[in-house]
Amino acid sequence: MTNPLLSDWTTPFEIAPFDKISDADFAPAFEVALVEHKAEIAAIADASEPASFANTIEAMEVAGGALDKVLSVFFSVAGADSNPEREALQRAFSPKLAAHSAEISSNKALFGRIAAIWDARDSLDLNDEQQRVLMLTHRGFVRGGAALEGADDARMKEIKSRLAVLGTEFTQNLLADERSWFMELSEADLEGLPAFVVDAARAAGEEKGVEGPVVTLSRSLIVPFLQFSPRRDLRETAFAAWTARGANGGETDNREIAAETLALREERAKLLGYACFADFKLETEMAKQPATVRDLLMAVWDPAKAQAEADGAVLTEMMHSDGINGDLAPWDWRYYAEKRRKAEHDLDEATLKPYLQLDRMIEASFACATRLFGLQFKALDVPLYHEDCRAWEVTRDGAHVAVFIGDYFARGSKRSGAWCSAMRGQAKFPEVQGPVVINVCNFAKGDPALLSYDDARTLFHEFGHALHQMLSNVTYESVSGTSVARDFVELPSQLYEHWLEVPAVLAEFATHAETGAAMPSEMLKKVLGAANFDQGFATVEYVASALVDLAFHDGAAPSDPMAKQADVLAELGMPQAITMRHATPQFAHVFAGDGYSSGYYSYMWSEVMDADAFEAFEEAGDAFDKETAKALETHILSTGGTVEADALYKRFRGRLPGVDALLKGRGLAT
């Protein structure tokens, strides 16, 4: 029987035929595709013809097509719908893929051909995008260790392989802890919880096979539980479990993995001639060096901490008024912040949430894309990897643009968080192909599914990433879509969040789940007026995480990351009632792979730009101004990584922004 992963996909828009793919198909398809890619690379490296852009760089762009198909399907399901077999496959694939990548990047014959083209670049008739692809390819090989020899070359391969294994183990340990823990609730324990939390707890109990409601470690359930449960003892138990993920001892403990990962990253950087891993990692980002990152984070930290401390004093008084003496604890903050929001803004999330239906918020995100960029969305009836998934064809002026897949609900088989990935990127070489883009979220199920305001922002955020993929208009897939500097990639996503706050958008799409009535104008004003509520807390928990990440990689790797984390927080004067958004043992952004290592600051760096970028629309007098939207697409969304990020932003805005717009946007400006 033909393996469906290796056959031609005759499905609509060549979407993976998920209904024909079984877990048993992955390993044999992976092995065949891996051998095929090795042969393709060998043919390029050992070619007798003199190296040219076409027979080397473009040939590398095409090579590995079968492997890309297999892995795009596998990693989509492994992250969003895992099971023991897929986890075992991931553990088996990771070191093989790392070794394969290291074999390519250390192929001396291949690097010799790339170097020859690079040295002759000024005499070649290459267009701007081709020059960019050549530069990125050459730089990637150098940074990957292609110039290393002998023992250093061998050690680099070992490091890459081990890091791949560690990243997989970290992710799977975290998922195991999140999946295994839950707290059963009696009917009495539900007292004080709004209906949407009760419904989510009952649905979670059904998924766990428990009679009755439970609290799990899914953010979409545990955060509202911490916000609304008047039972301080239950909040403390739930919070302790949430913050202990990856640090429970035994086989799923991530602390030693974090220490080994940091040591290997430092060794990798030094093999390449860098003083520390942060210097290596930031070289290709907009920030360029650790000091620049630290300056940005500290410029935000001081006003955020001051606001958080002032807010904490108010919340402590509220707690004392309830007859609870002592200090405000981390499991108290969200509960009293919610009570304060209701008192000061007359805004109760339990009253607000029925107006934020998932389906209506999806419609809103699509409608904004229609008004800004002329995109249209039509539901597709195609087999997908889980029954919760939905798909749409995206068109413009009748022409196909992309396929968009949404996977919105939390489940035990899905890792936590929210993300955007592309099963296929946009390209025009060797032939025109439209992207297949996936947004994955972890919202609580319901009938209908209701979102918190933070959930709605997450939906818009991830759709902003999707737009970056959909609107890409480049020749080579290696520089399409979100293939940009890490501290630039969050700009489109965070910028798109702003359209959720456009009054006309909420007025049209925030309709009550039962009555269908539009959100009352007074409530709309309160929602927008409270947009910056508790930003001291949100900013402190984020910036603390970013500063710990930077400290881990800027200088010698700490032998005890937990002690280093404690030292950094103590030096910052971290408010005792606030914890890091991601403590080290659950910091998947940093330890599940290299993506955000030394780079968690990227969200803040991009926010500096997104706050300034949205001001361009405000200056035009219309959040949907056609000329500004066209400029945004032309200079940022369509260009992928074909131009340096700072140059792209200057083309759009005429200058680089300062931190003032961010502080103003978060309500932290003094």
Coordinates of N, CA and C in Angstrom, one line a residue, residues 506-579:
L506 N -16.1 45.9 18.1 CA -16.8 45.3 19.2 C -18.3 45.6 19.1
A507 N -18.6 46.8 18.7 CA -20.0 47.1 18.5 C -20.8 46.2 17.6
E508 N -20.1 45.7 16.6 CA -20.7 44.9 15.6 C -20.6 43.4 15.9
F509 N -19.5 42.9 16.5 CA -19.3 41.5 16.7 C -19.5 41.0 18.2
A510 N -19.4 41.9 19.1 CA -19.6 41.5 20.5 C -21.1 41.4 20.8
T511 N -21.7 40.3 20.5 CA -23.2 40.1 20.7 C -23.4 39.0 21.7
H512 N -24.5 39.2 22.5 CA -24.8 38.3 23.6 C -25.1 36.9 23.1
A513 N -24.6 35.9 23.8 CA -24.8 34.5 23.3 C -26.2 34.0 23.4
E514 N -27.0 34.6 24.3 CA -28.4 34.1 24.5 C -29.4 35.1 23.7
T515 N -29.2 36.4 23.9 CA -30.2 37.3 23.3 C -29.8 37.8 21.9
G516 N -28.5 37.7 21.6 CA -28.1 38.2 20.3 C -27.9 39.7 20.3
A517 N -28.2 40.4 21.4 CA -28.1 41.8 21.5 C -26.7 42.3 21.4
A518 N -26.4 43.4 20.8 CA -25.1 44.0 20.8 C -24.7 44.4 22.2
M519 N -23.4 44.4 22.4 CA -22.8 44.9 23.7 C -23.3 46.3 23.9
P520 N -24.0 46.6 25.1 CA -24.4 47.9 25.4 C -23.3 49.0 25.3
S521 N -23.6 50.1 24.8 CA -22.6 51.2 24.7 C -21.9 51.5 26.0
E522 N -22.6 51.4 27.1 CA -21.9 51.7 28.4 C -20.9 50.6 28.7
M523 N -21.3 49.4 28.4 CA -20.3 48.3 28.7 C -19.1 48.4 27.7
L524 N -19.4 48.8 26.5 CA -18.3 48.9 25.5 C -17.3 50.0 26.0
K525 N -17.8 51.1 26.5 CA -16.9 52.1 27.1 C -16.1 51.6 28.2
K526 N -16.8 50.8 29.1 CA -16.1 50.2 30.2 C -15.0 49.3 29.8
V527 N -15.3 48.4 28.8 CA -14.3 47.5 28.3 C -13.1 48.2 27.8
L528 N -13.3 49.2 27.0 CA -12.2 50.0 26.4 C -11.5 50.8 27.5
G529 N -12.2 51.3 28.4 CA -11.6 52.1 29.5 C -10.8 51.3 30.4
A530 N -11.1 50.0 30.5 CA -10.4 49.1 31.4 C -9.3 48.3 30.7
A531 N -9.0 48.7 29.4 CA -8.1 47.9 28.6 C -6.7 47.9 29.3
N532 N -6.3 48.9 30.0 CA -5.0 48.9 30.7 C -5.0 48.5 32.1
F533 N -6.2 48.0 32.5 CA -6.3 47.6 33.9 C -5.3 46.5 34.3
D534 N -4.7 46.6 35.4 CA -3.7 45.6 36.0 C -2.5 45.5 35.1
Q535 N -2.1 46.5 34.3 CA -1.0 46.4 33.4 C 0.3 46.4 34.2
G536 N 0.3 46.9 35.4 CA 1.5 46.7 36.3 C 1.9 45.3 36.5
F537 N 0.9 44.5 36.9 CA 1.0 43.1 37.1 C 1.5 42.4 35.8
A538 N 0.7 42.6 34.7 CA 1.0 41.9 33.5 C 2.4 42.2 33.0
T539 N 2.9 43.5 33.1 CA 4.2 43.9 32.6 C 5.3 43.3 33.5
V540 N 5.1 43.3 34.8 CA 6.1 42.8 35.7 C 6.3 41.3 35.5
E541 N 5.2 40.5 35.4 CA 5.4 39.1 35.2 C 6.1 38.8 33.9
Y542 N 5.8 39.6 32.9 CA 6.5 39.3 31.6 C 8.0 39.8 31.6
V543 N 8.2 41.0 32.0 CA 9.6 41.6 32.0 C 10.5 40.7 32.9
A544 N 10.0 40.3 34.0 CA 10.8 39.4 34.9 C 11.3 38.2 34.1
S545 N 10.4 37.6 33.4 CA 10.7 36.4 32.6 C 11.7 36.7 31.6
A546 N 11.6 37.8 30.9 CA 12.5 38.2 29.8 C 13.9 38.5 30.4
L547 N 14.0 39.1 31.6 CA 15.3 39.5 32.2 C 16.0 38.2 32.7
V548 N 15.2 37.2 33.2 CA 15.8 36.0 33.6 C 16.3 35.2 32.4
D549 N 15.6 35.2 31.3 CA 16.0 34.6 30.1 C 17.4 35.2 29.6
L550 N 17.4 36.5 29.6 CA 18.6 37.2 29.2 C 19.8 36.9 30.1
A551 N 19.5 36.9 31.4 CA 20.6 36.6 32.4 C 21.1 35.2 32.2
F552 N 20.3 34.2 31.9 CA 20.7 32.8 31.6 C 21.8 32.7 30.5
H553 N 21.7 33.6 29.5 CA 22.5 33.4 28.3 C 23.6 34.5 28.2
D554 N 23.5 35.6 28.9 CA 24.5 36.7 28.8 C 25.6 36.4 29.9
G555 N 26.6 35.7 29.4 CA 27.7 35.4 30.4 C 27.8 33.9 30.5
A556 N 28.5 33.4 31.6 CA 28.6 32.0 31.8 C 27.3 31.4 32.2
A557 N 27.1 30.2 31.7 CA 25.8 29.5 31.9 C 25.8 29.1 33.4
P558 N 24.7 29.4 34.1 CA 24.6 29.0 35.5 C 24.5 27.5 35.7
S559 N 25.2 27.0 36.7 CA 25.1 25.6 37.0 C 23.8 25.2 37.7
D560 N 23.2 26.2 38.3 CA 21.9 26.1 39.0 C 21.0 27.1 38.5
P561 N 20.2 26.9 37.4 CA 19.3 27.9 36.9 C 18.3 28.4 37.9
M562 N 17.8 27.6 38.8 CA 16.8 28.0 39.8 C 17.5 29.1 40.7
A563 N 18.7 28.9 41.1 CA 19.4 29.8 42.0 C 19.6 31.1 41.2
K564 N 20.0 31.0 39.9 CA 20.2 32.2 39.1 C 18.9 33.0 39.0
Q565 N 17.8 32.3 38.7 CA 16.5 32.9 38.6 C 16.2 33.7 39.9
A566 N 16.4 33.0 41.1 CA 16.2 33.7 42.3 C 17.0 34.9 42.5
D567 N 18.3 34.9 42.1 CA 19.2 36.0 42.2 C 18.7 37.2 41.4
V568 N 18.3 36.9 40.1 CA 17.8 38.0 39.2 C 16.6 38.6 39.8
L569 N 15.7 37.8 40.3 CA 14.4 38.4 40.8 C 14.7 39.2 42.1
A570 N 15.6 38.7 42.9 CA 16.0 39.5 44.1 C 16.6 40.8 43.8
E571 N 17.5 40.8 42.8 CA 18.1 42.1 42.4 C 17.1 43.1 41.8
L572 N 16.1 42.5 41.1 CA 15.1 43.4 40.6 C 14.1 43.9 41.6
G573 N 14.1 43.3 42.8 CA 13.1 43.6 43.8 C 11.7 43.2 43.3
M574 N 11.6 41.9 42.8 CA 10.4 41.4 42.3 C 9.3 41.5 43.4
P575 N 8.1 42.1 43.2 CA 7.1 42.1 44.1 C 6.7 40.6 44.6
Q576 N 6.6 40.4 45.9 CA 6.4 39.0 46.3 C 5.1 38.4 46.0
A577 N 4.1 39.2 45.6 CA 2.8 38.7 45.2 C 2.7 38.4 43.7
I578 N 3.8 38.6 43.0 CA 3.7 38.3 41.5 C 4.8 37.3 41.2
T579 N 4.6 36.4 40.4 CA 5.6 35.4 40.0 C 5.9 35.7 38.5

